[in-house]
mmCIF file of C-alpha atoms in Angstrom:
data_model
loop_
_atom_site.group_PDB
_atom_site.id
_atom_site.type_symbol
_atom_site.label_atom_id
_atom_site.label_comp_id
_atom_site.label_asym_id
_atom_site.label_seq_id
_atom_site.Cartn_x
_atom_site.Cartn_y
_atom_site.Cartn_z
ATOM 1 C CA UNK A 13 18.399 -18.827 -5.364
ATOM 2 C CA UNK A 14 16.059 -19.489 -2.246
ATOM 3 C CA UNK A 15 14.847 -15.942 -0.815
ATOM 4 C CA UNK A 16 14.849 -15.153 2.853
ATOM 5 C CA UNK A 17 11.213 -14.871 5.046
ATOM 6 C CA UNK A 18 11.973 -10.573 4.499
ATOM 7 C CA UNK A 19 12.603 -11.186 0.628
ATOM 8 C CA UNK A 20 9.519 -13.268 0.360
ATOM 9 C CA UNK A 21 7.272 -10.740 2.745
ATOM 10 C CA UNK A 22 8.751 -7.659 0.334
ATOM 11 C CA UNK A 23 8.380 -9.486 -2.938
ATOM 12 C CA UNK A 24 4.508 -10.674 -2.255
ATOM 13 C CA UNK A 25 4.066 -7.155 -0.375
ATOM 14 C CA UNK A 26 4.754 -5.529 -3.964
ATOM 15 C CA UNK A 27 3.205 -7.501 -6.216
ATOM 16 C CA UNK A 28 0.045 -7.787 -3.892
ATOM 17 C CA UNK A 29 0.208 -3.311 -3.926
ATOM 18 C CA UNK A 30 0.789 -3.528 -7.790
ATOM 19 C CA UNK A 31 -2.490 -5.607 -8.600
ATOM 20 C CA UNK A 32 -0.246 -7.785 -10.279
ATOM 21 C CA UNK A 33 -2.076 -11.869 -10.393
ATOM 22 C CA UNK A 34 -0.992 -13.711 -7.440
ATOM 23 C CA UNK A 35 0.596 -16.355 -8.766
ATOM 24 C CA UNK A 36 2.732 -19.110 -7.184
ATOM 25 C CA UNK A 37 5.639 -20.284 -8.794
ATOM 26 C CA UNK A 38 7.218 -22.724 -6.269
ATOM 27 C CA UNK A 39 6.484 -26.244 -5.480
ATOM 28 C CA UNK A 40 3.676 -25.752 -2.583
ATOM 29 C CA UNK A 41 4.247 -29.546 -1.708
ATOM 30 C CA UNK A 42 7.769 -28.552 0.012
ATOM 31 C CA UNK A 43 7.252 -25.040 0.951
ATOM 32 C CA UNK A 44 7.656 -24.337 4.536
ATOM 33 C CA UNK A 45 4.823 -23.620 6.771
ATOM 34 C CA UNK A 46 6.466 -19.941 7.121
ATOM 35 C CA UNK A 47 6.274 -19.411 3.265
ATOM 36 C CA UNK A 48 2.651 -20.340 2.844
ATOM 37 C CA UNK A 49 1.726 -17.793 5.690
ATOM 38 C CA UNK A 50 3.292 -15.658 3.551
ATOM 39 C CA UNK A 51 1.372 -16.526 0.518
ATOM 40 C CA UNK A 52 -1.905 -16.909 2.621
ATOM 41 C CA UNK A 53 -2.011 -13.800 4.159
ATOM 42 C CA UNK A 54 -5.818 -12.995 3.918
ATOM 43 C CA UNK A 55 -5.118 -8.998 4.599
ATOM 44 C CA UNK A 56 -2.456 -8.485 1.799
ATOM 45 C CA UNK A 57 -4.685 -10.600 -0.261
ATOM 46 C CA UNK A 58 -7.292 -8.304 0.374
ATOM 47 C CA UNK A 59 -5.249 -5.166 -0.818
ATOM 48 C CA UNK A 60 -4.843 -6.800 -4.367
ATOM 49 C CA UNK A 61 -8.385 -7.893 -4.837
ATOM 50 C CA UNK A 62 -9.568 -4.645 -3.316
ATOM 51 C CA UNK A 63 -12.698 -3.286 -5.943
ATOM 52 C CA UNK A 64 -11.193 0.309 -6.522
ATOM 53 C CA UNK A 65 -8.428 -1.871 -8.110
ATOM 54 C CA UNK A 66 -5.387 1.191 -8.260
ATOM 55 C CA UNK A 67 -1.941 -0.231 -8.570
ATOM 56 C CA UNK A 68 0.509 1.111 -6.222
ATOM 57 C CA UNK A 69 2.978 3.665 -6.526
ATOM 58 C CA UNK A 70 6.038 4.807 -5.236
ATOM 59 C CA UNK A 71 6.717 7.959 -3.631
ATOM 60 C CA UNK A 72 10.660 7.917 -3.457
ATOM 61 C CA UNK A 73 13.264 5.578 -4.678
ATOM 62 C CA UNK A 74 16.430 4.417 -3.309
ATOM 63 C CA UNK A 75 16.838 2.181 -0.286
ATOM 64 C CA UNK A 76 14.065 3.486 1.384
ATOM 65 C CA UNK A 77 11.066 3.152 -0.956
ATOM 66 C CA UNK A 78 7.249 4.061 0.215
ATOM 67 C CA UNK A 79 5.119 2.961 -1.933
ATOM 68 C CA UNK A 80 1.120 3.606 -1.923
ATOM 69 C CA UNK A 81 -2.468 3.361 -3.236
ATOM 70 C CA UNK A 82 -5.799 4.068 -2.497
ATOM 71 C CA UNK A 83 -8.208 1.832 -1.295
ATOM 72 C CA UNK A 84 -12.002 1.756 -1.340
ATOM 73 C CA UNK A 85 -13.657 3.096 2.062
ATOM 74 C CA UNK A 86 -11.201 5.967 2.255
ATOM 75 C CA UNK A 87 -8.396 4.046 3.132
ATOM 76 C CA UNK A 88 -4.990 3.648 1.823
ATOM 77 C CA UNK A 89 -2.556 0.644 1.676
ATOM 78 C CA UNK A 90 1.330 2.131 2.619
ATOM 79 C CA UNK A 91 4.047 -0.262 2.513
ATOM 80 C CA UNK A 92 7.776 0.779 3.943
ATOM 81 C CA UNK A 93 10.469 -1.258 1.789
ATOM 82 C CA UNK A 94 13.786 -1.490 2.814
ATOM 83 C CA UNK A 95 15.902 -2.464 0.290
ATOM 84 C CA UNK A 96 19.215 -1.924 2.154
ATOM 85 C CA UNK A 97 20.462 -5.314 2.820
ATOM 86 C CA UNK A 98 22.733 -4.177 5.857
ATOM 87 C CA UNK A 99 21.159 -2.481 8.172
ATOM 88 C CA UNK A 100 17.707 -1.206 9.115
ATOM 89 C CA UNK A 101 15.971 1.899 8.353
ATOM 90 C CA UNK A 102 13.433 4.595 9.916
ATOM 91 C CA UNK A 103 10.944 5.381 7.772
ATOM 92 C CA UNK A 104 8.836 8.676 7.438
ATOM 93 C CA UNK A 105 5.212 8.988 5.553
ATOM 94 C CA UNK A 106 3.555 12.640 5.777
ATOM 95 C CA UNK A 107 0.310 12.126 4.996
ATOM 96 C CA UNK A 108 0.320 15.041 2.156
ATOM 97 C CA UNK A 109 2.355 12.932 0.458
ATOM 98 C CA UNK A 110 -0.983 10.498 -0.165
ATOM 99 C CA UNK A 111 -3.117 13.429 -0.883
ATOM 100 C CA UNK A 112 -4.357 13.903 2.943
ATOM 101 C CA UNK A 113 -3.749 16.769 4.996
ATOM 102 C CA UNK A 114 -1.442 17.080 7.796
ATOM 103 C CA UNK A 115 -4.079 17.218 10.504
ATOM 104 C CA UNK A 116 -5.657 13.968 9.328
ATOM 105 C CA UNK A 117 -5.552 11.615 12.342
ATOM 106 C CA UNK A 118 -5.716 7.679 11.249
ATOM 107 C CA UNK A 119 -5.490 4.010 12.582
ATOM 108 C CA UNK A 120 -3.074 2.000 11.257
ATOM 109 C CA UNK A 121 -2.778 -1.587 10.345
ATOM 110 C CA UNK A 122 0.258 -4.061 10.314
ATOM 111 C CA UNK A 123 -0.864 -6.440 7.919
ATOM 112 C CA UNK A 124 2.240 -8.678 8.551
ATOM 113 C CA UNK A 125 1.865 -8.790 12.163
ATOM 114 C CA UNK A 126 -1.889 -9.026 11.836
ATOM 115 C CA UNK A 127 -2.699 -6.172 14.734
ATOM 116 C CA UNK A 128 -2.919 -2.419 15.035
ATOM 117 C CA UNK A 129 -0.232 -0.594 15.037
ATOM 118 C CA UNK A 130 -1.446 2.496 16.671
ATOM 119 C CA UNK A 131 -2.820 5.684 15.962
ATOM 120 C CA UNK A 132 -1.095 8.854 14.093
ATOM 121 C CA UNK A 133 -1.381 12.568 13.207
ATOM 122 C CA UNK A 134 -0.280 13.823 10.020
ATOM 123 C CA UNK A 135 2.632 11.399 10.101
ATOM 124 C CA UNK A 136 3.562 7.514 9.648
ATOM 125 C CA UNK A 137 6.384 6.297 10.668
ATOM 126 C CA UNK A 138 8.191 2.922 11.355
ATOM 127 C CA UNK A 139 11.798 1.385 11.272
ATOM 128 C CA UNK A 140 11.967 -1.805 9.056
ATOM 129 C CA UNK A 141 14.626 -4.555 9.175
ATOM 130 C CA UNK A 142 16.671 -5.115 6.062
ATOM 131 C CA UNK A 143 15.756 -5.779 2.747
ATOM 132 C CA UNK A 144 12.109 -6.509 4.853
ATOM 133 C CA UNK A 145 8.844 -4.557 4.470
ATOM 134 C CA UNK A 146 6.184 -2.962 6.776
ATOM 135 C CA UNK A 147 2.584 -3.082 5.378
ATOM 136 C CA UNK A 148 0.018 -0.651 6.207
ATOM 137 C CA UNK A 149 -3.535 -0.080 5.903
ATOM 138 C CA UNK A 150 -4.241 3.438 6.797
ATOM 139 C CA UNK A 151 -8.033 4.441 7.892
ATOM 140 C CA UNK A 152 -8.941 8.018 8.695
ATOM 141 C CA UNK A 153 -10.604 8.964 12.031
ATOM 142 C CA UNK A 154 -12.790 11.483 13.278
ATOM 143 C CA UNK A 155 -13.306 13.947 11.018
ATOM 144 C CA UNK A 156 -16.111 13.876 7.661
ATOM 145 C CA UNK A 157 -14.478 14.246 4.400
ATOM 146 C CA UNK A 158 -14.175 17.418 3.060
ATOM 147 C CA UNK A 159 -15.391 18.807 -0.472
ATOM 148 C CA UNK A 160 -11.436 19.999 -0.936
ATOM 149 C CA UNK A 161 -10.738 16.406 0.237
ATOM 150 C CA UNK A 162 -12.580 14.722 -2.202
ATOM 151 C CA UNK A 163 -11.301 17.132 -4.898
ATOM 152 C CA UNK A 164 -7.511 15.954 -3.779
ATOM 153 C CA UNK A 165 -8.207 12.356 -3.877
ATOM 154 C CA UNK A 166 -10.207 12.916 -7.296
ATOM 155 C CA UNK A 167 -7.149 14.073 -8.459
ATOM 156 C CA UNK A 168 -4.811 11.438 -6.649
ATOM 157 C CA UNK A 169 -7.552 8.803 -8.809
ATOM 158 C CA UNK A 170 -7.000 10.851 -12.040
ATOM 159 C CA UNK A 171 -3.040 10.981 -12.107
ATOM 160 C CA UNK A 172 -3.243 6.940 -11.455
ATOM 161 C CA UNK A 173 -5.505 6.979 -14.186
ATOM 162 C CA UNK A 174 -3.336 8.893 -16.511
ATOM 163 C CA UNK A 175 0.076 6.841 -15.616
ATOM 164 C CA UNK A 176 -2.031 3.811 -16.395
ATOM 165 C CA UNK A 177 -1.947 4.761 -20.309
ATOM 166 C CA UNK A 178 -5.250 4.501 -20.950
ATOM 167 C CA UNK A 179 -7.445 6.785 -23.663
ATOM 168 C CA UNK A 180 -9.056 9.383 -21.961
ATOM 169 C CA UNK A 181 -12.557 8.042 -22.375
ATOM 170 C CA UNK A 182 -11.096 5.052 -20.149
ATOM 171 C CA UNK A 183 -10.151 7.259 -18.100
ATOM 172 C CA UNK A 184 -13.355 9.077 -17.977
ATOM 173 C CA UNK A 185 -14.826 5.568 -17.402
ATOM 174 C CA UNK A 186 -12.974 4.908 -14.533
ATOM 175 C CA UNK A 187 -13.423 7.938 -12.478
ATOM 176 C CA UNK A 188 -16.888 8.043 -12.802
ATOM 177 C CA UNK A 189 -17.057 4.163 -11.544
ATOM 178 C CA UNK A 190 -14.678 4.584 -8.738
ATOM 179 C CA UNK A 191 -15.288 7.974 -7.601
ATOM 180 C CA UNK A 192 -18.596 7.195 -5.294
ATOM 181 C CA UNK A 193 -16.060 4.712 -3.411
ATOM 182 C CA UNK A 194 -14.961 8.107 -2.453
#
């Protein structure tokens, strides 16, 4: 079947969060013009190739799936997926939920709209048209990082790590090389 511009935005939103290759599978000599600014996006590109290379992950399932990961800089890449095919949906991040603290105050980037989408406290939120996606690149302002900070998103890195099922000297391996993105 031929998706719709939302199913096409949600399916290369995922797979760009995931790390998965960024293949295309359709014939780019018909596509429209719509589908290859889908499959050009330079910012969601960005996300997959990003160095600290974590796959996503998702917070909640159901219709109204956030899904996460963290990005080098101190940033973090949030996408809102609406899976309900009806209607659309408000969305709510806190931002303990990605290891943060309530207080943290960030700016906010709509990769799919290519502008900023504002600035929040503690708290992310969005409505999102069906079965569409809103993608996110979350920066923090303001404040330094903490020590109890960097201790939170050590351990955000190690329980990616661990769901990744890799030995523990991997593991190891890969916090030491990814931690000073920290």
């Amino acid at each position: 079947g031929v998706l719709t511009p939302a199913q096409e935005r949600s399916h290369f939103s995922l797979w760009a969060l995931m790390k998965a290759p960024l293949l295309i599978g359709n014939d780019i000599t018909s596509m429209s013009h719509e589908t290859a600014d889908i499959l050009l996006n330079r910012e969601i590109i960005a996300v997959n190739q990003d160095p600290l290379g974590v796959q996503g992950r998702r917070i909640n399932s159901g219709d109204k799936q956030i899904w996460y990961c963290p990005l080098v800089n101190d940033s973090m890449a949030v996408i809102f997926f609406n899976k309900n095919d009806q209607e659309s949906n408000n969305f709510y991040l806190l931002f303990t939920d990605i290891g943060w603290q309530m207080n943290t105050k960030v700016s906010a980037r709509d990769l799919w709209l290519h502008k900023d989408a504002g600035t929040f406290m503690g708290l992310l939120t969005s409505e999102v048209a069906p079965q569409d996606v809103k993608f996110f690149i979350l920066r923090r302002l303001g404040a330094q990082t903490s020590v109890a900070d960097l201790h939170q998103r050590e351990r955000v890195l190690l329980d990616f790590a661990r769901g990744s099922g890799k030995s523990e000297q991997d593991i190891e391996t890969f916090l030491q090389r990814h931690l000073h993105a920290l």
